[in-house]
Amino acid sequence: MTRKLFIVALLLIAGVLIFINKGGDEAPYHSFHGNIFGTRYKVQYQAHKKLHKKLGLTPNQLKQQVENEFQRIDNIASSWKADSEISRFNRSAAKDDFRLSKELSEIIALSEEVKASTDGAFDIHYRGNEIDVSAIAKGYAVDRICDYLGEELHIDAFLVDIGGEIKAKGKNAKGKLWTVAIYIPPSHAHVKGPHVELSDTSIATSGQYFKPDHIKQAGHGISNDLLSSSVIHPSNATADALATALFVMGSEAGLAWAKEHKIRAIFIKTDGTVIETMGAKR
């Protein structure tokens, strides 16, 4: 091969490689983050070339739509806001006459289902007839945002994370399943936490280092051998509630319940032992 032909061949190969690399850039991933529900959130999504134009939304406008929905749910379910719907409900003397929103009705209904199925390990009721849905609200918000991105905007791939309650659809920017690591607090840095692959499903984790007040209210005061419990489930609201319930049960009863109900769960004990039902890898 002559020197000229060799150079031409190299240029052609380089051109093919550039074309291949550009092909992966045709659907870049956008991300944004912020604060909500007293914690951090992050949203990543795949944006095809004309996605924002087709939607009539700039990336900043899409972020604002998401944050507006977060705020709307917070104004319904926050026990910290005196003027939230749930706070007004708790102050109401005639609760049977209180008109609940569709969202709070759904949250309460799911909470009661989980309470029944876990023999009361998850319970939103406290101080008589008051309720606190903090142990399920973040998961519910994750589901709502995912419905908005997937069903309303028809985005093919995304991940929504609110303080460790995570739901994903499709694949990440590398064309692989979304992989998330279960948080291990610095006090247990020696523990090798599991990694979980997600696509069209979600994960939620409960632990004393995440939301102790929520867990104590949902379980009415607990003391057991668990550092955390995680549940993988298509519904993040369900995963959120079940993760709390399993934490309240403790490793032995929680594992037995998860196996009986065919729930994907991961338990990390205070001694560093990791127990998994199915679907997790390290």
XYZ file of C-alpha atoms in Angstrom:
282
model
C 0.000 0.000 0.000
C 1.385 3.401 -0.952
C 1.840 6.087 1.691
C -0.989 8.127 0.151
C -3.408 5.193 0.183
C -2.402 4.364 3.749
C -3.199 7.915 4.890
C -6.532 7.818 3.061
C -7.369 4.514 4.767
C -6.542 5.961 8.184
C -8.735 8.973 7.489
C -11.607 6.716 6.453
C -11.260 4.655 9.633
C -11.124 7.821 11.716
C -14.212 9.078 9.920
C -16.091 5.877 10.745
C -15.075 6.131 14.412
C -16.154 9.770 14.564
C -19.474 8.831 12.964
C -19.991 6.047 15.497
C -19.187 8.353 18.397
C -21.496 11.018 17.046
C -24.225 8.421 16.776
C -24.090 8.059 20.557
C -24.454 11.811 20.948
C -27.696 12.055 19.008
C -29.660 11.533 22.194
C -27.723 13.325 24.939
C -28.768 13.103 28.558
C -29.753 16.194 30.500
C -29.826 16.433 34.275
C -30.917 18.881 36.932
C -31.130 18.850 40.705
C -32.403 20.809 43.674
C -33.981 20.558 47.106
C -37.401 19.242 48.074
C -38.996 17.471 51.056
C -36.008 18.431 53.211
C -33.575 16.517 50.995
C -31.855 16.595 47.585
C -33.365 15.455 44.324
C -31.856 14.701 40.923
C -33.456 14.016 37.553
C -31.629 12.636 34.511
C -33.351 12.120 31.164
C -32.589 11.299 27.565
C -33.265 14.197 25.202
C -33.426 13.375 21.499
C -32.414 16.181 19.146
C -35.840 17.741 18.777
C -37.332 16.676 22.105
C -37.498 20.078 23.766
C -38.776 21.715 20.587
C -41.430 19.029 20.213
C -42.502 19.455 23.830
C -42.441 23.234 23.614
C -40.284 23.247 26.741
C -36.712 24.378 27.241
C -34.607 22.306 29.683
C -35.120 25.010 32.326
C -38.869 25.044 31.735
C -39.005 21.257 32.085
C -37.129 21.546 35.374
C -39.629 24.162 36.532
C -42.556 21.890 35.654
C -41.013 19.099 37.717
C -40.354 21.399 40.665
C -43.893 22.771 40.470
C -45.205 19.204 40.832
C -42.833 18.561 43.735
C -44.106 21.678 45.485
C -47.715 20.740 44.823
C -47.244 17.336 46.468
C -45.296 18.910 49.328
C -48.205 21.302 49.904
C -50.470 18.259 50.173
C -48.402 15.780 52.182
C -45.935 17.755 54.302
C -46.431 17.432 58.049
C -44.002 20.319 58.543
C -46.146 22.901 56.753
C -48.942 24.299 58.895
C -51.044 25.097 55.825
C -50.538 21.779 54.010
C -53.565 19.614 53.312
C -52.495 16.921 55.742
C -51.882 19.476 58.520
C -55.320 20.966 57.977
C -56.789 17.453 58.002
C -55.070 16.659 61.299
C -56.434 19.850 62.858
C -59.934 19.138 61.611
C -62.418 18.102 64.282
C -64.775 16.522 61.735
C -62.374 14.377 59.714
C -65.177 12.412 58.070
C -66.399 15.642 56.477
C -62.947 16.769 55.339
C -62.652 16.750 51.550
C -59.428 14.978 50.649
C -57.610 15.606 47.389
C -57.184 12.735 44.937
C -53.482 12.585 45.775
C -53.858 12.367 49.551
C -56.669 9.842 49.142
C -54.345 7.658 47.032
C -51.516 7.956 49.557
C -53.789 7.028 52.464
C -55.361 4.119 50.562
C -51.960 2.638 49.677
C -50.754 3.172 53.242
C -53.725 1.234 54.582
C -53.052 -1.597 52.105
C -49.443 -1.864 53.254
C -50.514 -1.679 56.900
C -52.920 -4.585 56.383
C -50.431 -6.724 54.461
C -47.637 -6.159 57.004
C -49.806 -6.662 60.107
C -49.360 -3.046 61.145
C -45.582 -2.823 60.717
C -46.302 0.218 58.554
C -48.806 2.613 60.075
C -49.354 6.286 59.228
C -51.615 6.858 62.264
C -50.337 8.437 65.466
C -51.691 10.379 68.434
C -55.136 8.915 68.022
C -56.602 9.957 64.703
C -53.789 12.045 63.200
C -51.724 10.816 60.263
C -48.191 11.337 58.949
C -47.369 10.136 55.427
C -43.696 11.149 55.436
C -42.603 7.510 55.076
C -44.410 7.170 51.738
C -44.680 10.710 50.315
C -41.260 10.813 48.638
C -41.939 7.532 46.867
C -45.316 8.835 45.740
C -43.667 11.997 44.390
C -41.099 9.915 42.487
C -43.917 7.960 40.833
C -45.755 11.160 39.886
C -42.683 12.702 38.251
C -41.915 9.470 36.396
C -45.506 9.357 35.116
C -45.096 12.937 33.908
C -41.798 12.238 32.124
C -42.813 8.892 30.653
C -46.545 9.062 30.011
C -47.090 12.774 29.363
C -43.781 13.782 27.762
C -43.040 10.334 26.259
C -39.385 10.409 27.294
C -37.867 6.969 26.753
C -35.146 6.925 29.402
C -34.810 8.711 32.729
C -33.936 8.382 36.396
C -35.587 10.260 39.263
C -33.957 10.296 42.704
C -35.422 11.987 45.778
C -33.180 11.426 48.771
C -32.412 7.821 47.842
C -35.895 6.886 46.624
C -35.127 6.104 42.990
C -37.039 5.057 39.896
C -35.651 4.510 36.406
C -36.812 3.762 32.899
C -34.829 2.612 29.869
C -31.036 2.801 29.903
C -28.409 5.308 30.951
C -26.124 7.422 28.754
C -23.787 4.441 28.256
C -26.607 2.292 26.927
C -26.631 0.123 30.050
C -29.168 -0.447 32.798
C -29.189 2.219 35.455
C -27.075 1.039 38.413
C -27.528 2.459 41.898
C -25.638 1.758 45.093
C -27.343 1.417 48.445
C -26.020 4.111 50.757
C -23.698 3.028 53.544
C -23.139 5.594 56.335
C -19.543 6.545 57.247
C -19.917 4.690 60.556
C -20.149 1.449 58.557
C -17.710 2.274 55.745
C -16.269 -1.259 55.977
C -19.532 -2.716 54.635
C -19.568 -3.440 50.916
C -23.002 -2.251 49.903
C -24.909 -3.941 47.087
C -25.478 -2.381 43.673
C -28.858 -2.769 41.994
C -29.679 -2.513 38.296
C -32.900 -0.678 37.520
C -35.031 -0.398 34.410
C -38.773 0.204 34.587
C -38.634 -0.339 38.325
C -37.589 1.457 41.500
C -35.816 1.138 44.824
C -36.451 2.715 48.223
C -34.356 2.445 51.376
C -35.244 2.974 55.028
C -32.732 3.260 57.836
C -32.172 5.052 61.116
C -29.660 7.350 59.394
C -32.201 8.311 56.696
C -35.444 9.231 58.429
C -35.607 8.011 62.034
C -38.648 10.103 62.951
C -40.623 8.753 60.004
C -39.741 5.189 60.909
C -40.584 5.632 64.589
C -43.980 7.046 63.703
C -44.675 4.358 61.097
C -43.538 1.605 63.468
C -44.395 3.257 66.798
C -40.874 2.979 68.215
C -38.425 0.268 67.176
C -35.147 -1.318 68.139
C -33.676 -4.132 66.072
C -30.595 -5.457 64.294
C -30.959 -3.533 61.024
C -28.937 -0.665 59.651
C -31.226 -0.390 56.623
C -33.731 -2.216 54.469
C -34.330 -1.662 50.757
C -37.157 -2.783 48.500
C -37.182 -3.014 44.702
C -40.676 -2.607 43.262
C -42.333 -1.076 40.160
C -44.156 1.421 42.406
C -41.777 3.643 44.352
C -44.537 4.594 46.787
C -45.040 0.902 47.556
C -41.281 0.356 47.808
C -41.009 3.332 50.172
C -43.717 2.034 52.503
C -42.520 -1.580 52.399
C -38.898 -0.614 53.070
C -40.094 1.088 56.251
C -42.262 -1.888 57.212
C -39.422 -4.381 56.719
C -37.092 -2.190 58.747
C -39.621 -2.139 61.563
C -39.929 -5.950 61.412
C -36.177 -6.540 61.692
C -34.011 -8.830 59.587
C -35.513 -12.213 60.498
C -39.209 -11.357 60.267
C -38.617 -8.904 57.420
C -36.756 -11.469 55.339
C -39.441 -14.087 55.946
C -42.183 -11.636 54.933
C -40.323 -10.546 51.790
C -39.774 -14.149 50.702
C -43.385 -15.100 51.376
C -44.670 -12.156 49.330
C -41.958 -12.506 46.635
C -40.604 -9.024 47.272
C -37.093 -8.092 46.157
C -35.446 -6.836 49.329
C -31.982 -6.127 50.702
C -31.213 -5.953 54.418
C -28.001 -4.522 55.866
C -27.514 -5.486 59.505
C -25.734 -3.389 62.099
C -22.896 -5.953 62.163
C -22.303 -5.390 58.429
C -24.031 -8.545 57.195
C -25.914 -8.085 53.925
C -28.956 -10.289 53.273
C -30.655 -10.295 49.881
C -33.747 -12.012 48.572
C -33.115 -11.709 44.833
C -31.998 -9.375 42.076
C -29.114 -7.566 43.787
C -25.430 -7.861 43.047
C -22.200 -6.731 44.643
